[in-house]
Tab-separated table of C-alpha atoms in Angstrom:
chain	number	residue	atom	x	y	z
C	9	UNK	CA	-9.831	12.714	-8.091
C	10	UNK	CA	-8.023	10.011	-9.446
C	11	UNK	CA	-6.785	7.801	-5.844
C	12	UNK	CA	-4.774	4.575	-5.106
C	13	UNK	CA	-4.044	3.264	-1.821
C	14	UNK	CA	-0.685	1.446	-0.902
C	15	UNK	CA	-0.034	-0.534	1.621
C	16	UNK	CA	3.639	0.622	2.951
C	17	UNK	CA	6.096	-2.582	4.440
C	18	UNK	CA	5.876	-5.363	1.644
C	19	UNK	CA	4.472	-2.920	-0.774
C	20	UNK	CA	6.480	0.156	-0.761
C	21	UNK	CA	9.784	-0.980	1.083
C	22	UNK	CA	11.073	-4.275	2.323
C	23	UNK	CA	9.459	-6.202	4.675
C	24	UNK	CA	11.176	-7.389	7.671
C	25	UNK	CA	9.988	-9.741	10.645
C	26	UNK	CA	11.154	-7.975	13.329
C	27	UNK	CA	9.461	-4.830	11.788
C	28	UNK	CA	11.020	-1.714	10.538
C	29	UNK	CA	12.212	0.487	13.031
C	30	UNK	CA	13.967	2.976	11.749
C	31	UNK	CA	14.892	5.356	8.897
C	32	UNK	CA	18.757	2.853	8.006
C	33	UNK	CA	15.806	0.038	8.118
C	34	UNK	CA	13.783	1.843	5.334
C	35	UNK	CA	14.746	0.632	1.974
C	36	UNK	CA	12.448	0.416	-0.614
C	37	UNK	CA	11.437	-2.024	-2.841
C	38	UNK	CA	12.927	-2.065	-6.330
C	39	UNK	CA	10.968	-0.154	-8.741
C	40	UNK	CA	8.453	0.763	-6.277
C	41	UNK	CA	9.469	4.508	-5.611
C	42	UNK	CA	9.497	4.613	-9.720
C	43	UNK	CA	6.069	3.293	-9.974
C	44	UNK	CA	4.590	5.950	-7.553
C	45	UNK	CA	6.187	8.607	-9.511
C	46	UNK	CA	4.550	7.107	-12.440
C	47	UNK	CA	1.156	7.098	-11.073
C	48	UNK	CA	1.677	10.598	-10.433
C	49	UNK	CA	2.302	11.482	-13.319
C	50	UNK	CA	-0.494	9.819	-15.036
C	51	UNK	CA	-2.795	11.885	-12.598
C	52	UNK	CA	-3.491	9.616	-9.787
C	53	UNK	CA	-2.882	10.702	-6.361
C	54	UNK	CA	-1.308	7.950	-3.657
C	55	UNK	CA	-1.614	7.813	-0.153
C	56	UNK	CA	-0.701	4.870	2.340
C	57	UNK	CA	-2.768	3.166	4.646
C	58	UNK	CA	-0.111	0.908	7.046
C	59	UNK	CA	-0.364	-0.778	10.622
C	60	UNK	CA	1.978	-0.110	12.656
C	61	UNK	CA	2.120	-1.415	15.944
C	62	UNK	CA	5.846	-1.310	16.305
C	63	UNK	CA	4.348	2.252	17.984
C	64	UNK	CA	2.003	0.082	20.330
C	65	UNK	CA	4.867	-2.283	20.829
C	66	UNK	CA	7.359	0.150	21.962
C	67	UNK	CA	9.857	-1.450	19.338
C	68	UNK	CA	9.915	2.739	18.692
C	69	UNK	CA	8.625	5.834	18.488
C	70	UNK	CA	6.550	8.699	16.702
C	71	UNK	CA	9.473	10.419	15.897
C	72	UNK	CA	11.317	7.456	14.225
C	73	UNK	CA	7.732	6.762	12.120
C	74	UNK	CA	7.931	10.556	10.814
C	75	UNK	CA	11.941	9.905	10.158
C	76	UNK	CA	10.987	7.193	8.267
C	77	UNK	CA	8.256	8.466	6.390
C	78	UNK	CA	10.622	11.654	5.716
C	79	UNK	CA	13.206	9.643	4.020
C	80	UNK	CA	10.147	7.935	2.177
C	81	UNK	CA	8.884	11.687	0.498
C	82	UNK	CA	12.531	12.620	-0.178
C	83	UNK	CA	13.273	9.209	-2.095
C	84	UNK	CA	9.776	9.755	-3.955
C	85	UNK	CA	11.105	13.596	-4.333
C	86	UNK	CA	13.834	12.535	-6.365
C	87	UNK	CA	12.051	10.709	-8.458
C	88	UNK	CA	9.158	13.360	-8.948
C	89	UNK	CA	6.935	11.144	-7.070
C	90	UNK	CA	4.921	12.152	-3.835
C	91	UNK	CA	2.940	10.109	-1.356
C	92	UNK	CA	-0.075	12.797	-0.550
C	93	UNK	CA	-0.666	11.595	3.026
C	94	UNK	CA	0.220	8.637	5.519
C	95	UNK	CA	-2.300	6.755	7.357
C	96	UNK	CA	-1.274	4.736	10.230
C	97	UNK	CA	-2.721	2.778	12.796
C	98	UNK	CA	-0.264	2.559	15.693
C	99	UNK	CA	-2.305	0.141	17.945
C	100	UNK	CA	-1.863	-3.485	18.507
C	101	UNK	CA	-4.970	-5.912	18.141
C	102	UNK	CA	-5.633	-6.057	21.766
C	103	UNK	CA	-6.412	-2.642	21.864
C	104	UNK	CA	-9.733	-3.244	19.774
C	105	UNK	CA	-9.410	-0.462	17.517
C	106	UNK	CA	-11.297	0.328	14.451
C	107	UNK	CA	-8.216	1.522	12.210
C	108	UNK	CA	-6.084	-1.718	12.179
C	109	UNK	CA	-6.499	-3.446	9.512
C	110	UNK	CA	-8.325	-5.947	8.057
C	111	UNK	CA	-10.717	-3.383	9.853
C	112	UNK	CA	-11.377	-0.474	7.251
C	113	UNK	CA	-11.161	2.850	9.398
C	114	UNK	CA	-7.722	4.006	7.824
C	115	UNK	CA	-9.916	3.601	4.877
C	116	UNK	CA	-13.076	5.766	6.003
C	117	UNK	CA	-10.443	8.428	7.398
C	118	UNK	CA	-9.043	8.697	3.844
C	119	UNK	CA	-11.823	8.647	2.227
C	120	UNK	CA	-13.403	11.625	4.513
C	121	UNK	CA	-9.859	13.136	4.625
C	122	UNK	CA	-10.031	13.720	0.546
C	123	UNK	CA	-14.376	13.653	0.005
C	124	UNK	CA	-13.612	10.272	-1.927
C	125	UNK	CA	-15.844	7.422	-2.887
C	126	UNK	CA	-14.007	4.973	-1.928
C	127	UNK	CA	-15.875	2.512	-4.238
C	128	UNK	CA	-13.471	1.295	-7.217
C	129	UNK	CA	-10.868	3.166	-5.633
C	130	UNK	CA	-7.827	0.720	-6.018
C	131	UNK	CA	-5.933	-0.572	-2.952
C	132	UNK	CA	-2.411	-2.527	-3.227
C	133	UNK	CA	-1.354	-4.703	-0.962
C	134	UNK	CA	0.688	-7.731	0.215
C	135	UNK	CA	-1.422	-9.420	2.727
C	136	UNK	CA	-4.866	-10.891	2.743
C	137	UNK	CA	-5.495	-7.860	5.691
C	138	UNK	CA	-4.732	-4.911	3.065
C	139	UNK	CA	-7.059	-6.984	0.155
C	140	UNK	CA	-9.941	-7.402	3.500
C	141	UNK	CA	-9.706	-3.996	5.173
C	142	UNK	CA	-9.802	-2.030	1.004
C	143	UNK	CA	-12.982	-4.494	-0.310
C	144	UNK	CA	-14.571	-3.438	3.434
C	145	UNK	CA	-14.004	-0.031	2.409
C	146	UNK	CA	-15.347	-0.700	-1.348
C	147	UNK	CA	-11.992	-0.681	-2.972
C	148	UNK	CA	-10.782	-2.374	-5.837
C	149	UNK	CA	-8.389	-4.999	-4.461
C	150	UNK	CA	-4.574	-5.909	-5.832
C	151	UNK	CA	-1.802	-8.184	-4.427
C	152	UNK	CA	1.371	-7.501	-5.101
C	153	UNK	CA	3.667	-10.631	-5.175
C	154	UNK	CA	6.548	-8.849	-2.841
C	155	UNK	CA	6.743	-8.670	0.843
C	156	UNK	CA	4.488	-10.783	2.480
C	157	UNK	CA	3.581	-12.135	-0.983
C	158	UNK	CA	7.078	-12.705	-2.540
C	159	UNK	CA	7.394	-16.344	-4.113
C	160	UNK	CA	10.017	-17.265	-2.165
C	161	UNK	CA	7.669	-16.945	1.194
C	162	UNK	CA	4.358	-17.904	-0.765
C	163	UNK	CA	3.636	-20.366	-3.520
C	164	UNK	CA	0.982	-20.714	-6.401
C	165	UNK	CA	-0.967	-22.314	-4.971
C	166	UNK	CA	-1.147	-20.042	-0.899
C	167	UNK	CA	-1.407	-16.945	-3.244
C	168	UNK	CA	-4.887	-19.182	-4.734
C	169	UNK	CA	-5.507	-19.640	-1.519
C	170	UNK	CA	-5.782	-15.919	-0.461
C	171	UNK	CA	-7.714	-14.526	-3.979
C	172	UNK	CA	-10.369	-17.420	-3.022
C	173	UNK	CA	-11.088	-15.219	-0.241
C	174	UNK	CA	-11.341	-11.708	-1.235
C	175	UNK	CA	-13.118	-12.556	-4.828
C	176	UNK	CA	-11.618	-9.322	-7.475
C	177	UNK	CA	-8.110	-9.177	-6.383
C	178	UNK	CA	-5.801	-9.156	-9.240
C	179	UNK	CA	-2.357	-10.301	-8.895
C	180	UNK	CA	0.803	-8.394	-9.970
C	181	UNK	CA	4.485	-9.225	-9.489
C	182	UNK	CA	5.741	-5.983	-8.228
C	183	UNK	CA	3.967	-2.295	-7.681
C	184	UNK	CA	5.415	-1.744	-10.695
C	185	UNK	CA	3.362	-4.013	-12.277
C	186	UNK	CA	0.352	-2.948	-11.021
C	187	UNK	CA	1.107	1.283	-12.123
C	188	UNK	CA	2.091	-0.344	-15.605
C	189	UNK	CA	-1.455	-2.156	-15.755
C	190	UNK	CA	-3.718	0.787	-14.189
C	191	UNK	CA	-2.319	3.517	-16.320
C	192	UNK	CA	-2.859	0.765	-19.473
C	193	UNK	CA	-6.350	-0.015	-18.304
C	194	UNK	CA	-7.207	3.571	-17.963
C	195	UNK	CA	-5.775	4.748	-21.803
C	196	UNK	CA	-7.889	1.630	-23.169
C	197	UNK	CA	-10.950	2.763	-21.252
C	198	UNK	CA	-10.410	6.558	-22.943
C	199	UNK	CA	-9.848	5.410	-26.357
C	200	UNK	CA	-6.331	5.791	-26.583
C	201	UNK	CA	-4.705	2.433	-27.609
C	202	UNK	CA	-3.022	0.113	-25.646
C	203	UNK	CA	-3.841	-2.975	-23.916
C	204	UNK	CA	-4.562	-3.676	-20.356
């Protein structure tokens, strides 16, 4: 089974600072909902691993995080794209759980959940705590430079910064990006032209 795991706010859809609460606060990032579908159908399966203690918080509830995540599958729908499952980690840190990350439990549950080796497995994010929580896991790290990660709220040299400490990543621009340079990596590793 071919598996990458996204990070959702930052990675997926827009970021925001007081958190995305609801469904109208859902928009996606450019070219992101594209690049799934093109993953898909290249072979790989996607699921998301996201915090999201806006739940712990009370900023709102379970049924606006499945409202959200429905508009999420439909968007994907209509692009022939599909997200095959949604972790989440609801908590907040004080509540000392194991599935927040930079902690890798979201990653153990998915990787039980399908009978995956997580090792190699690639994991996209845009914070250092998606790149820390995948590598604790065994994944293959990548930042994405939107979100948390965009250049207008990090520079050169903080995005240095943060590869210094989880040694692999690779940076991309968008998620995009990355699905254009795993599906070229994987045709030059079967022979079939290309360059990654």
């Amino acid at each position: 089974m071919k598996l990458v795991i996204l990070d959702r706010d930052g990675t997926i859809n827009e970021d925001r600072d007081d958190y995305v609460k609801s469904p109208d606060e859902w928009v996606p990032v450019p070219g992101a909902l594209e690049a799934i579908a093109r993953l898909n159908h290249n072979g790989w399966h996607t699921v998301v691993a996201t915090n999201q203690s806006g739940v712990g918080r009370g900023l709102f509830d379970m049924a606006s995080l499945n409202a959200m995540h429905l508009k999420m599958h439909q968007m994907l729908a209509v692009h022939g794209g599909r997200v095959d499952a949604v972790f989440f980690c609801p908590h907040v840190s004080e509540d000392c759980c194991a599935c927040r990350k930079p902690l890798p439990g979201l990653f153990q549950q998915i990787g039980e959940r399908f009978a995956v080796d997580l090792r190699e497995v690639p994991v996209v994010g845009d914070t250092l705590r998606d790149l820390q929580a995948g590598v604790a896991a065994g994944c293959e790290p990548h930042l994405v430079r939107t979100g948390k990660a965009a250049p207008e709220r990090m520079n050169d040299a903080q995005v240095a910064e943060l590869v210094a400490q989880v040694p692999g990543t690779r940076v991309h621009a968008s998620l995009d990006a990355f699905a254009e340079w795993l599906i070229a990596r994987e045709r030059v590793a079967s022979g079939k032209g290309g360059e990654a």
